[in-house]
Amino acid sequence: MVSRKKLKGKARKAAKAEAAAGGRDVALSLCMSKSLRLRLTGDTGNGCTHGWDPNKYPADHDCNKFIGGVFRTFVESTKSGGTAGFVVGEAVSFTHAIFPDVWNDSASLEWIAAAFISLGTYAVMQGDLFDLCAAAMGFSESLKQHVACYHVGSQPLIYTAKIDDLLWAEERRTVSYLKKRIPCKCLNEKYKAVKSLPKMYTCCNTTCSLLDNSVNLSAMMSCGGCRRIHYCSEECQATNWEEHKDVCKEWRKWNAENCSK
């Protein structure tokens, strides 16, 4: 009789194989379907892909399979009511399991990150800020953080506060973030329309009582130890200390060893 443990192992392998096949199918459909291709590349009719080269890799390359799998995760998770943070977490877990070689190649990750900046730009231009755009920005930043931490060594940890801030970003922050990361002028007019709005950032205390943990940038307080985590008040900083203290220690150590005084 086959043990329950072996049966579970086989089930997990089958699920991964099915997910990989699904990712391939979606990636190929993205390459063959004009409407989806335009949506993925951010081409809104003027031929601009916002700095991303969609033809760098062939359609059956793992990088395109990776993008297809993530896009499918976005669609399915959003339909089931998942938040942008949940969607990004699912996409990261899925791709780590199926495409470890892509995660180990910084050039591939940079190219994929640019693809999702392009997608986020398209979403803004279409007026979609809080679903597709937030997930695209959060996932792109997750890839950039991974490269900085594990490939370049320019930081000791994944800067999760920055990713979380993007997942909850309001319109001005969203447009500003994307505009700085594309070489074209596609968001110039959009930025002019929102630049007078207040600069809002996210309090890092997950139990903050403010709506969406959002606070005006001018009222933000930074952790005096690491300077990487921000709060709306001393009360929120104290509440979050147990969760933050180990991360704070790592950043302080790295700052002392790598940052000029």
PDB file of C-alpha atoms in Angstrom, residues 6-7 31 54 72 74 76 111 123 128 135 142 149 167 169 176 186-187 197 200 208 214 224 230 240:
ATOM      1  CA  LYS A   6       3.951   9.502  -0.800  1.00  0.00           C
ATOM      2  CA  LEU A   7       0.462  10.204  -2.088  1.00  0.00           C
ATOM      3  CA  CYS A  31       1.914  36.311 -27.281  1.00  0.00           C
ATOM      4  CA  PRO A  54       8.660  42.345 -25.224  1.00  0.00           C
ATOM      5  CA  ARG A  72      -2.910  34.199 -14.614  1.00  0.00           C
ATOM      6  CA  PHE A  74      -3.332  38.013 -10.871  1.00  0.00           C
ATOM      7  CA  GLU A  76      -7.639  34.311 -10.716  1.00  0.00           C
ATOM      8  CA  TRP A 111      13.398  42.190 -17.599  1.00  0.00           C
ATOM      9  CA  ALA A 123      -3.390  50.153 -15.865  1.00  0.00           C
ATOM     10  CA  ASP A 128      -7.332  51.073 -12.944  1.00  0.00           C
ATOM     11  CA  ALA A 135      -0.361  44.123  -7.910  1.00  0.00           C
ATOM     12  CA  SER A 142       9.471  42.396  -5.133  1.00  0.00           C
ATOM     13  CA  CYS A 149      19.334  41.569  -1.742  1.00  0.00           C
ATOM     14  CA  LEU A 167       0.353  47.874  -2.478  1.00  0.00           C
ATOM     15  CA  ALA A 169      -0.431  53.549  -2.597  1.00  0.00           C
ATOM     16  CA  SER A 176       4.887  59.232  -9.327  1.00  0.00           C
ATOM     17  CA  CYS A 186       3.155  58.606 -21.299  1.00  0.00           C
ATOM     18  CA  LEU A 187       2.375  59.568 -17.696  1.00  0.00           C
ATOM     19  CA  LEU A 197      -2.566  65.961  -4.179  1.00  0.00           C
ATOM     20  CA  MET A 200       0.493  59.940   1.513  1.00  0.00           C
ATOM     21  CA  CYS A 208      -2.778  51.176  12.853  1.00  0.00           C
ATOM     22  CA  SER A 214      -2.339  56.058   5.375  1.00  0.00           C
ATOM     23  CA  GLY A 224      15.627  55.960  14.683  1.00  0.00           C
ATOM     24  CA  HIS A 230       7.982  54.571   9.088  1.00  0.00           C
ATOM     25  CA  ASN A 240       5.105  47.315  16.245  1.00  0.00           C
TER      26      ASN A 240
END
